Amino acid sequence: SSTARHVPYVLGMIFAVLAAGILIGGHFYYRGHERHYRAEVERQLNAIADLKVAELVDWRQERLGDASILFNNDAFSALVRRYLDKPGDVEARNHLRTWLGQFQSRLSYNRVYLLDTQGAPRIAVPDTSEPVAPHLARDAVEAMRSGKVTFLDFHHDAPDGPIHLTILVPVIEGRGDRRPLGVLVLRINPATYLYPFISRWPTPSPTAETFIVRRDGDDALFLNELRFRKNTALSLRIPLTRTEMPAVMAALGREGIV
């Protein structure tokens, strides 16, 4: 009969409608899940970025706080003057080495040493024959001229040497015309704490990483080691013309999720 002939057609239409409904429903469910998942990942990234920034700022402020202990410290300045005036004064030398040793060991500095006004090293902990980098002598003169604590960004003291950060603390005469006596150098090895901290991710992830860059001429220069590529710190550069790269975006001041 005609009714029997129409049954397959009707069933086919019902199947098509149901299939279309399932596909459309699945599409909207997937898009909703995708938006929700992306929003959750973005919230996590923002939270981790804020945490990293806050902890890096705190770390830097702590290092400057260390420097402030000896900056404009009349007792320390008097001891430095006594030692520089009479290098053979064993008591003054021992007291000064105790000051420097406390900073070097307890505050985890790689090396702590005193430069005179000519940029020559006078006493150091640890006491090694390591030469003073040429740039450091110039930076020390500038720190004495400004009379301010100076934080030197990531740098090599020698072309093939390790990477350091350095804090320069002018030592000023505590009375009279407050003339400079020299500069105290607090040297930091970032591989000891800072690099591991930067690379550490607070949640399990096979791919996540953190890196810091700065603008250096026409390039974005990486300042730390990457997770999947070695020997990148102060070595890997990306031209600023490659504006699709996150490192370039950061070096040019862009913020937010990309």
XYZ file of N, CA and C in Angstrom:
774
model
N 0.827 -1.183 0.000
C 0.000 0.000 0.000
C 0.873 1.250 0.000
N 0.235 2.411 -0.277
C 0.996 3.678 -0.282
C 1.524 4.013 1.104
N 0.757 3.606 2.137
C 1.221 3.872 3.514
C 2.490 3.108 3.809
N 2.527 1.851 3.369
C 3.717 1.020 3.606
C 4.918 1.573 2.861
N 4.652 2.127 1.626
C 5.773 2.671 0.851
C 6.355 3.926 1.497
N 5.569 4.666 2.244
C 6.027 5.902 2.874
C 6.775 5.676 4.178
N 6.657 4.468 4.783
C 7.296 4.219 6.090
C 8.815 4.391 6.037
N 9.534 3.783 5.066
C 10.991 3.986 5.023
C 11.376 5.458 4.858
N 10.588 6.152 4.059
C 10.873 7.580 3.859
C 10.742 8.359 5.157
N 9.662 8.080 5.897
C 9.433 8.775 7.169
C 10.530 8.437 8.178
N 10.873 7.138 8.222
C 11.926 6.734 9.154
C 13.270 7.398 8.795
N 13.520 7.483 7.465
C 14.759 8.143 7.021
C 14.788 9.602 7.431
N 13.656 10.288 7.287
C 13.585 11.694 7.692
C 13.816 11.842 9.194
N 13.188 10.939 9.960
C 13.364 11.003 11.425
C 14.832 10.786 11.785
N 15.458 9.811 11.144
C 16.878 9.537 11.402
C 17.744 10.751 11.061
N 17.444 11.370 9.904
C 18.218 12.537 9.479
C 18.071 13.687 10.469
N 16.822 13.897 10.931
C 16.587 14.979 11.899
C 17.317 14.698 13.202
N 17.214 13.439 13.676
C 17.897 13.086 14.920
C 19.416 13.214 14.769
N 19.938 12.739 13.638
C 21.387 12.833 13.409
C 21.843 14.281 13.370
N 21.047 15.125 12.674
C 21.396 16.550 12.611
C 21.350 17.168 13.997
N 20.332 16.762 14.776
C 20.231 17.300 16.137
C 21.421 16.903 16.993
N 21.839 15.642 16.847
C 22.989 15.156 17.618
C 24.254 15.923 17.215
N 24.443 16.108 15.897
C 25.625 16.829 15.420
C 25.626 18.277 15.901
N 24.485 18.925 15.785
C 24.401 20.326 16.214
C 24.607 20.437 17.724
N 23.949 19.529 18.474
C 24.121 19.545 19.925
C 25.560 19.276 20.325
N 26.187 18.287 19.633
C 27.591 17.985 19.922
C 28.506 19.160 19.626
N 28.206 19.852 18.515
C 29.018 21.021 18.146
C 28.944 22.088 19.224
N 27.729 22.427 19.667
C 27.591 23.473 20.677
C 28.181 23.036 22.018
N 28.035 21.738 22.344
C 28.635 21.240 23.587
C 30.155 21.358 23.531
N 30.741 20.965 22.391
C 32.202 21.043 22.233
C 32.673 22.493 22.327
N 31.984 23.401 21.637
C 32.402 24.803 21.680
C 32.290 25.373 23.089
N 31.218 24.983 23.794
C 31.085 25.443 25.170
C 32.191 24.899 26.061
N 32.493 23.593 25.893
C 33.575 22.974 26.662
C 34.911 23.630 26.324
N 35.118 23.914 25.035
C 36.364 24.553 24.609
C 36.518 25.928 25.258
N 35.451 26.729 25.256
C 35.502 28.060 25.876
C 35.785 27.956 27.371
N 35.104 27.002 28.011
C 35.296 26.824 29.452
C 36.738 26.399 29.749
N 37.265 25.448 28.960
C 38.628 24.952 29.184
C 39.645 26.068 28.937
N 39.445 26.819 27.864
C 40.364 27.914 27.547
C 40.348 28.972 28.654
N 39.150 29.308 29.120
C 39.047 30.304 30.182
C 39.766 29.831 31.444
N 39.651 28.530 31.743
C 40.320 27.981 32.922
C 41.838 28.035 32.770
N 42.342 27.687 31.576
C 43.781 27.758 31.319
C 44.269 29.194 31.407
N 43.508 30.137 30.867
C 43.909 31.546 30.923
C 43.951 32.051 32.359
N 42.961 31.635 33.173
C 42.985 32.027 34.587
C 44.217 31.459 35.278
N 44.570 30.221 34.949
C 45.751 29.597 35.549
C 47.027 30.323 35.120
N 47.132 30.632 33.837
C 48.312 31.346 33.342
C 48.447 32.721 33.985
N 47.347 33.431 34.091
C 47.391 34.756 34.716
C 47.807 34.662 36.179
N 47.272 33.664 36.879
C 47.621 33.497 38.294
C 49.096 33.167 38.457
N 49.625 32.275 37.603
C 51.036 31.899 37.689
C 51.927 33.085 37.320
N 51.532 33.829 36.279
C 52.317 35.005 35.881
C 52.374 36.029 37.010
N 51.232 36.300 37.636
C 51.209 37.255 38.750
C 52.087 36.770 39.898
N 52.029 35.462 40.178
C 52.840 34.896 41.255
C 54.321 35.037 40.945
N 54.709 34.709 39.711
C 56.117 34.802 39.316
C 56.611 36.236 39.411
N 55.829 37.168 38.905
C 56.232 38.576 38.942
C 56.402 39.044 40.380
N 55.445 38.732 41.226
C 55.513 39.165 42.622
C 56.741 38.586 43.319
N 57.026 37.300 43.071
C 58.169 36.680 43.730
C 59.497 37.216 43.190
N 59.554 37.511 41.886
C 60.768 38.107 41.331
C 61.007 39.505 41.896
N 59.940 40.286 42.012
C 60.065 41.621 42.594
C 60.531 41.520 44.045
N 59.951 40.580 44.808
C 60.361 40.385 46.206
C 61.834 39.981 46.287
N 62.252 39.067 45.403
C 63.653 38.625 45.407
C 64.591 39.798 45.162
N 64.254 40.623 44.197
C 65.099 41.775 43.889
C 65.127 42.769 45.055
N 63.969 43.001 45.663
C 63.914 43.912 46.802
C 64.718 43.375 47.987
N 64.713 42.060 48.169
C 65.514 41.469 49.240
C 67.006 41.695 49.007
N 67.432 41.581 47.750
C 68.855 41.819 47.442
C 69.218 43.286 47.704
N 68.352 44.205 47.320
C 68.602 45.616 47.599
C 68.541 45.888 49.096
N 67.706 45.117 49.795
C 67.668 45.244 51.253
C 68.970 44.807 51.891
N 69.582 43.742 51.338
C 70.902 43.333 51.816
C 71.900 44.477 51.660
N 71.872 45.104 50.486
C 72.809 46.197 50.212
C 72.588 47.374 51.162
N 71.332 47.628 51.516
C 71.030 48.786 52.367
C 71.621 48.641 53.767
N 71.916 47.412 54.180
C 72.507 47.202 55.501
C 73.871 47.880 55.600
N 74.625 47.847 54.505
C 75.973 48.411 54.504
C 76.052 49.786 53.856
N 75.001 50.195 53.175
C 74.999 51.503 52.517
C 74.723 52.592 53.555
N 75.554 53.633 53.538
C 75.445 54.716 54.523
C 75.528 54.185 55.956
N 76.331 53.140 56.139
C 76.563 52.541 57.444
C 77.886 53.094 57.978
N 77.813 54.038 58.911
C 79.014 54.724 59.372
C 80.014 53.766 60.008
N 79.533 52.778 60.739
C 80.444 51.828 61.386
C 81.208 51.024 60.342
N 80.508 50.574 59.321
C 81.174 49.814 58.260
C 82.139 50.703 57.485
N 81.713 51.927 57.178
C 82.584 52.857 56.447
C 83.854 53.153 57.227
N 83.730 53.309 58.546
C 84.905 53.577 59.372
C 85.872 52.392 59.341
N 85.339 51.189 59.348
C 86.184 50.000 59.278
C 86.890 49.915 57.933
N 86.176 50.236 56.850
C 86.780 50.227 55.522
C 87.896 51.267 55.449
N 87.638 52.462 55.970
C 88.667 53.507 55.927
C 89.892 53.086 56.727
N 89.662 52.499 57.880
C 90.786 52.047 58.718
C 91.634 51.022 57.981
N 90.968 50.087 57.295
C 91.712 49.050 56.573
C 92.449 49.636 55.373
N 91.773 50.516 54.604
C 92.415 51.093 53.426
C 93.589 51.988 53.799
N 93.464 52.701 54.935
C 94.569 53.567 55.377
C 95.759 52.742 55.859
N 95.473 51.595 56.485
C 96.542 50.748 57.017
C 96.261 49.290 56.659
N 96.619 48.881 55.439
C 96.362 47.499 55.015
C 97.007 46.450 55.913
N 98.031 46.840 56.652
C 98.684 45.897 57.550
C 97.979 45.731 58.879
N 96.911 46.466 59.106
C 96.143 46.369 60.350
C 95.378 45.044 60.347
N 95.941 44.046 61.031
C 95.370 42.696 61.001
C 93.974 42.678 61.611
N 93.786 43.408 62.699
C 92.478 43.422 63.355
C 91.411 43.988 62.422
N 91.724 45.092 61.755
C 90.756 45.699 60.829
C 90.459 44.745 59.675
N 91.495 44.099 59.172
C 91.301 43.162 58.060
C 90.409 41.997 58.488
N 90.644 41.458 59.677
C 89.840 40.330 60.155
C 88.384 40.733 60.373
N 88.184 41.926 60.931
C 86.808 42.407 61.130
C 86.102 42.575 59.793
N 86.815 43.135 58.830
C 86.215 43.367 57.521
C 85.900 42.041 56.830
N 86.806 41.077 56.941
C 86.548 39.763 56.349
C 85.340 39.099 57.016
N 85.146 39.350 58.295
C 83.977 38.792 58.977
C 82.689 39.385 58.402
N 82.670 40.717 58.203
C 81.505 41.372 57.593
C 81.210 40.748 56.230
N 82.223 40.695 55.396
C 82.035 40.200 54.036
C 81.677 38.717 54.033
N 82.292 37.952 54.924
C 82.012 36.533 55.001
C 80.575 36.244 55.394
N 80.029 37.055 56.310
C 78.634 36.874 56.716
C 77.706 37.089 55.528
N 77.979 38.123 54.744
C 77.153 38.380 53.570
C 77.294 37.257 52.552
N 78.509 36.829 52.302
C 78.749 35.836 51.267
C 78.107 34.486 51.608
N 78.246 34.046 52.842
C 77.764 32.713 53.200
C 76.294 32.696 53.602
N 75.882 33.607 54.445
C 74.514 33.575 54.962
C 73.485 34.054 53.945
N 73.882 34.973 53.063
C 72.939 35.522 52.090
C 73.150 34.956 50.693
N 74.032 33.955 50.600
C 74.210 33.161 49.374
C 74.685 33.976 48.176
N 75.633 34.880 48.429
C 76.263 35.569 47.306
C 77.440 34.740 46.803
N 77.633 34.794 45.499
C 78.696 34.013 44.877
C 80.076 34.520 45.306
N 80.227 35.847 45.397
C 81.487 36.457 45.828
C 81.186 37.861 46.312
N 81.880 38.267 47.360
C 81.741 39.610 47.910
C 83.133 40.205 48.019
N 83.313 41.402 47.460
C 84.650 41.989 47.539
C 84.574 43.516 47.506
N 85.680 44.118 47.936
C 85.781 45.570 48.047
C 86.742 46.098 47.005
N 86.278 47.087 46.234
C 87.129 47.802 45.294
C 87.459 49.168 45.872
N 88.701 49.621 45.668
C 89.030 50.979 46.109
C 88.570 51.978 45.052
N 88.878 53.240 45.242
C 88.391 54.279 44.335
C 89.008 54.171 42.944
N 90.076 53.405 42.800
C 90.689 53.196 41.491
C 90.157 51.944 40.801
N 89.223 51.245 41.467
C 88.658 50.034 40.889
C 89.501 48.799 41.121
N 90.484 48.887 42.016
C 91.354 47.745 42.309
C 90.778 46.947 43.473
N 90.807 45.599 43.405
C 90.291 44.787 44.513
C 91.214 44.843 45.716
N 90.632 45.012 46.911
C 91.442 45.118 48.132
C 91.232 43.961 49.087
N 90.021 43.404 49.114
C 89.737 42.255 49.969
C 88.507 41.554 49.417
N 88.503 40.212 49.465
C 87.421 39.454 48.838
C 87.135 38.187 49.623
N 85.885 37.740 49.548
C 85.451 36.456 50.101
C 84.584 35.775 49.043
N 84.979 34.593 48.544
C 86.247 33.902 48.826
C 87.431 34.636 48.216
N 88.585 34.450 48.835
C 89.798 35.159 48.438
C 90.491 34.391 47.316
N 90.188 34.774 46.079
C 90.785 34.127 44.915
C 91.526 35.178 44.089
N 92.276 34.720 43.112
C 93.041 35.630 42.248
C 92.238 36.071 41.035
N 90.932 35.875 41.063
C 90.088 36.235 39.929
C 90.206 37.728 39.613
N 90.488 38.088 38.365
C 90.634 39.505 38.017
C 89.292 40.227 37.998
N 89.349 41.530 38.160
C 88.144 42.348 38.090
C 87.812 42.608 36.625
N 86.569 42.356 36.237
C 86.156 42.577 34.858
C 86.292 44.056 34.507
N 86.749 44.370 33.308
C 86.915 45.779 32.910
C 85.636 46.599 33.064
N 84.483 46.001 32.715
C 83.238 46.763 32.821
C 82.926 47.096 34.273
N 83.352 46.219 35.200
C 83.027 46.424 36.604
C 83.764 47.630 37.171
N 85.000 47.817 36.753
C 85.744 48.992 37.210
C 85.037 50.271 36.763
N 84.534 50.279 35.537
C 83.803 51.453 35.041
C 82.481 51.632 35.783
N 81.773 50.527 35.995
C 80.500 50.605 36.712
C 80.700 51.072 38.149
N 81.808 50.656 38.767
C 82.087 51.059 40.148
C 82.320 52.561 40.229
N 83.053 53.106 39.256
C 83.284 54.553 39.230
C 81.954 55.296 39.101
N 81.066 54.796 38.250
C 79.763 55.429 38.076
C 78.932 55.333 39.354
N 79.011 54.193 40.058
C 78.268 54.045 41.316
C 78.774 55.026 42.366
N 80.094 55.211 42.428
C 80.647 56.190 43.382
C 80.228 57.604 43.007
N 80.191 57.889 41.715
C 79.800 59.228 41.274
C 78.344 59.520 41.636
N 77.456 58.519 41.428
C 76.039 58.714 41.720
C 75.744 58.647 43.210
N 76.586 57.907 43.952
C 76.325 57.732 45.378
C 75.112 56.883 45.672
N 74.719 56.020 44.718
C 73.531 55.190 44.883
C 73.863 53.713 44.688
N 73.096 52.863 45.342
C 73.222 51.421 45.122
C 72.799 51.111 43.682
N 73.596 50.299 42.996
C 73.355 49.995 41.587
C 73.192 48.491 41.406
N 72.154 48.113 40.665
C 71.888 46.699 40.370
C 72.251 46.456 38.911
N 73.292 45.658 38.673
C 73.706 45.343 37.309
C 72.935 44.128 36.812
N 72.312 44.269 35.644
C 71.508 43.206 35.058
C 72.400 42.034 34.632
N 71.787 40.964 34.168
C 72.513 39.759 33.751
C 73.661 40.128 32.816
N 74.847 39.587 33.102
C 76.021 39.923 32.301
C 77.096 38.846 32.460
N 78.032 38.840 31.518
C 79.243 38.026 31.608
C 80.374 38.914 32.105
N 81.140 38.434 33.089
C 82.340 39.157 33.485
C 83.489 38.873 32.527
N 83.403 37.750 31.836
C 84.368 37.395 30.793
C 83.578 36.768 29.645
N 84.055 36.892 28.393
C 83.287 36.384 27.249
C 82.865 34.928 27.386
N 83.724 34.088 27.940
C 83.405 32.668 28.083
C 83.105 32.300 29.535
N 82.867 33.294 30.366
C 82.635 33.051 31.790
C 81.164 32.860 32.111
N 80.849 32.534 33.365
C 79.457 32.337 33.783
C 78.689 33.657 33.817
N 77.376 33.545 33.872
C 76.499 34.716 33.951
C 76.344 35.132 35.404
N 76.364 36.439 35.640
C 76.198 36.971 36.988
C 75.199 38.122 36.986
N 74.679 38.398 38.164
C 74.047 39.664 38.508
C 74.913 40.283 39.590
N 74.960 41.600 39.669
C 75.860 42.237 40.621
C 75.199 43.459 41.238
N 75.400 43.624 42.539
C 74.951 44.822 43.244
C 76.188 45.596 43.679
N 76.233 46.876 43.348
C 77.351 47.746 43.717
C 76.886 48.692 44.820
N 77.604 48.668 45.939
C 77.240 49.479 47.097
C 78.356 50.492 47.349
N 78.143 51.778 47.055
C 79.178 52.770 47.352
C 79.445 52.844 48.856
N 80.709 52.850 49.203
C 81.099 53.016 50.608
C 81.543 54.473 50.767
N 80.801 55.215 51.571
C 80.994 56.662 51.691
C 81.562 57.002 53.063
N 82.500 57.925 53.087
C 83.060 58.428 54.351
C 81.934 58.908 55.241
N 81.933 58.472 56.484
C 80.815 58.758 57.378
C 80.817 60.135 58.005
N 81.836 60.929 57.759
C 81.860 62.271 58.337
C 82.567 63.208 57.352
N 82.537 64.495 57.669
C 83.224 65.468 56.822
C 82.530 65.621 55.474
N 83.315 65.571 54.409
C 82.752 65.814 53.071
C 82.124 64.564 52.456
N 82.097 63.470 53.206
C 81.477 62.218 52.759
C 82.042 61.789 51.401
N 83.344 61.749 51.317
C 84.002 61.323 50.087
C 83.870 59.807 49.931
N 83.865 59.315 48.694
C 83.787 57.869 48.480
C 85.087 57.179 48.879
N 84.960 56.019 49.508
C 86.113 55.216 49.902
C 86.318 54.033 48.954
N 85.266 53.629 48.294
C 85.340 52.481 47.390
C 83.950 51.962 47.119
N 83.872 50.752 46.607
C 82.591 50.124 46.266
C 82.620 48.681 46.740
N 81.558 48.283 47.417
C 81.388 46.893 47.813
C 80.614 46.177 46.716
N 81.141 45.056 46.257
C 80.539 44.296 45.165
C 79.891 43.033 45.726
N 78.595 42.890 45.519
C 77.856 41.690 45.914
C 77.480 40.957 44.628
N 78.155 39.844 44.355
C 77.949 39.144 43.087
C 77.035 37.935 43.275
N 76.094 37.789 42.359
C 75.077 36.739 42.432
C 75.260 35.782 41.257
N 75.245 34.491 41.557
C 75.216 33.479 40.515
C 73.754 33.066 40.324
N 73.096 33.464 39.225
C 71.664 33.155 39.073
C 71.365 31.669 38.971
N 72.370 30.853 38.629
C 72.146 29.415 38.521
C 71.883 28.776 39.886
N 72.271 29.460 40.974
C 72.104 28.894 42.306
C 70.645 28.866 42.734
N 69.937 29.964 42.522
C 68.535 30.030 42.948
C 67.621 30.598 41.866
N 68.042 31.700 41.250
C 67.129 32.446 40.394
C 66.694 31.653 39.162
N 67.628 31.046 38.438
C 67.250 30.280 37.256
C 66.344 29.101 37.603
N 66.669 28.296 38.626
C 65.732 27.213 38.999
C 64.353 27.736 39.379
N 64.310 28.875 40.062
C 63.016 29.447 40.438
C 62.214 29.857 39.206
N 62.862 30.509 38.258
C 62.163 30.959 37.057
C 61.606 29.770 36.284
N 62.385 28.710 36.162
C 61.968 27.563 35.352
C 60.959 26.668 36.060
N 60.824 26.806 37.378
C 59.918 25.930 38.132
C 58.458 26.285 37.825
N 57.636 25.284 37.536
C 56.207 25.472 37.253
C 55.412 24.890 38.415
N 54.419 25.625 38.916
C 53.752 25.174 40.157
C 52.795 24.011 39.998
N 52.447 23.639 38.764
C 51.553 22.506 38.551
C 52.209 21.527 37.583
N 51.846 20.242 37.636
C 52.430 19.273 36.696
C 52.094 19.637 35.249
N 53.110 19.673 34.397
C 52.883 19.978 32.985
C 54.075 19.487 32.176
N 53.826 18.785 31.067
C 54.944 18.303 30.246
C 55.545 19.372 29.350
N 54.880 20.528 29.188
C 55.344 21.519 28.212
C 55.507 22.925 28.765
N 54.904 23.235 29.902
C 54.893 24.622 30.381
C 56.298 25.085 30.770
N 56.596 26.359 30.519
C 57.860 26.938 30.950
C 57.711 28.444 31.087
N 58.632 29.035 31.824
C 58.703 30.469 32.002
C 60.046 30.950 31.489
N 60.052 32.062 30.762
C 61.327 32.640 30.376
C 61.247 34.154 30.510
N 62.400 34.776 30.687
C 62.470 36.227 30.772
C 63.367 36.727 29.646
N 62.977 37.853 29.076
C 63.715 38.441 27.962
C 63.856 39.937 28.206
N 64.802 40.528 27.516
C 64.903 41.987 27.508
C 65.197 42.434 26.081
N 64.847 43.655 25.787
C 65.162 44.225 24.484
C 66.638 44.595 24.460
N 67.341 44.109 23.447
C 68.773 44.361 23.324
C 69.052 44.751 21.877
N 69.135 46.055 21.628
C 69.288 46.524 20.265
C 68.051 46.204 19.445
N 68.238 45.477 18.358
C 67.122 45.104 17.488
C 66.648 43.676 17.740
N 66.995 43.120 18.899
C 66.637 41.739 19.219
C 65.933 41.652 20.561
N 65.208 40.551 20.737
C 64.760 40.120 22.058
C 65.782 39.097 22.545
N 66.426 39.387 23.662
C 67.498 38.544 24.189
C 66.979 37.725 25.364
N 67.137 36.403 25.292
C 66.704 35.530 26.384
C 67.717 35.615 27.524
N 67.215 35.712 28.756
C 68.077 35.888 29.923
C 68.239 34.624 30.749
N 67.461 33.591 30.465
C 67.583 32.349 31.242
C 67.567 31.146 30.307
N 67.848 29.983 30.868
C 67.851 28.747 30.095
C 66.411 28.297 29.827
N 66.170 27.807 28.613
C 64.854 27.300 28.259
C 64.743 25.821 28.603
N 63.511 25.353 28.694
C 63.272 23.968 29.105
C 63.702 22.976 28.034
N 63.479 23.325 26.772
C 63.735 22.374 25.693
C 64.901 22.791 24.792
N 65.698 23.733 25.267
C 66.855 24.165 24.479
C 67.909 24.684 25.444
N 69.127 24.211 25.304
C 70.189 24.558 26.236
C 71.034 25.709 25.696
N 71.790 26.313 26.635
C 72.722 27.397 26.306
C 72.019 28.564 25.624
N 70.894 28.960 26.197
C 70.131 30.080 25.633
C 70.362 31.386 26.383
N 70.740 31.320 27.667
C 70.865 32.527 28.485
C 71.936 33.458 27.925
N 71.527 34.716 27.652
C 72.401 35.747 27.074
C 73.021 35.300 25.762
N 72.356 34.362 25.081
C 72.873 33.850 23.817
C 71.798 33.833 22.731
N 70.629 33.304 23.053
C 69.562 33.188 22.064
C 68.910 34.551 21.825
N 68.840 34.939 20.555
C 68.239 36.208 20.165
C 67.170 35.961 19.106
N 66.125 36.784 19.153
C 65.096 36.757 18.123
C 64.915 38.188 17.622
N 65.014 38.421 16.320
C 64.844 39.785 15.802
C 63.476 40.351 16.171
N 63.440 41.636 16.491
C 62.182 42.271 16.873
C 61.196 42.358 15.721
N 61.665 42.081 14.511
C 60.752 42.070 13.370
C 59.811 40.869 13.392
N 60.158 39.835 14.169
C 59.310 38.637 14.247
C 58.243 38.846 15.325
N 57.308 39.716 15.006
C 56.329 40.160 15.996
C 55.314 39.082 16.364
N 55.316 37.936 15.663
C 54.389 36.863 16.027
C 54.929 36.012 17.169
N 56.209 36.220 17.568
C 56.827 35.425 18.615
C 56.503 36.012 19.995
N 56.075 35.185 20.969
C 55.765 35.704 22.304
C 56.932 36.451 22.954
N 58.175 35.985 22.731
C 59.329 36.658 23.317
C 59.462 38.076 22.794
N 59.213 38.260 21.505
C 59.274 39.601 20.910
C 58.132 40.462 21.438
N 56.954 39.868 21.551
C 55.817 40.612 22.111
C 56.154 41.137 23.499
N 56.764 40.267 24.323
C 57.103 40.677 25.688
C 58.161 41.781 25.672
N 59.178 41.631 24.819
C 60.245 42.639 24.755
C 59.724 43.982 24.295
N 58.652 43.973 23.489
C 58.065 45.208 23.002
C 56.994 45.756 23.940
N 56.790 45.062 25.069
C 55.876 45.594 26.086
C 54.455 45.094 26.040
N 54.167 44.123 25.186
C 52.790 43.612 25.145
C 52.495 42.755 26.361
N 51.260 42.819 26.835
C 50.832 42.031 27.983
C 49.592 41.222 27.623
N 49.345 40.169 28.390
C 48.116 39.414 28.228
C 48.320 38.064 27.566
N 47.214 37.391 27.277
C 47.221 36.040 26.704
C 47.296 36.144 25.184
N 48.148 35.329 24.578
C 48.209 35.269 23.112
C 48.119 33.812 22.692
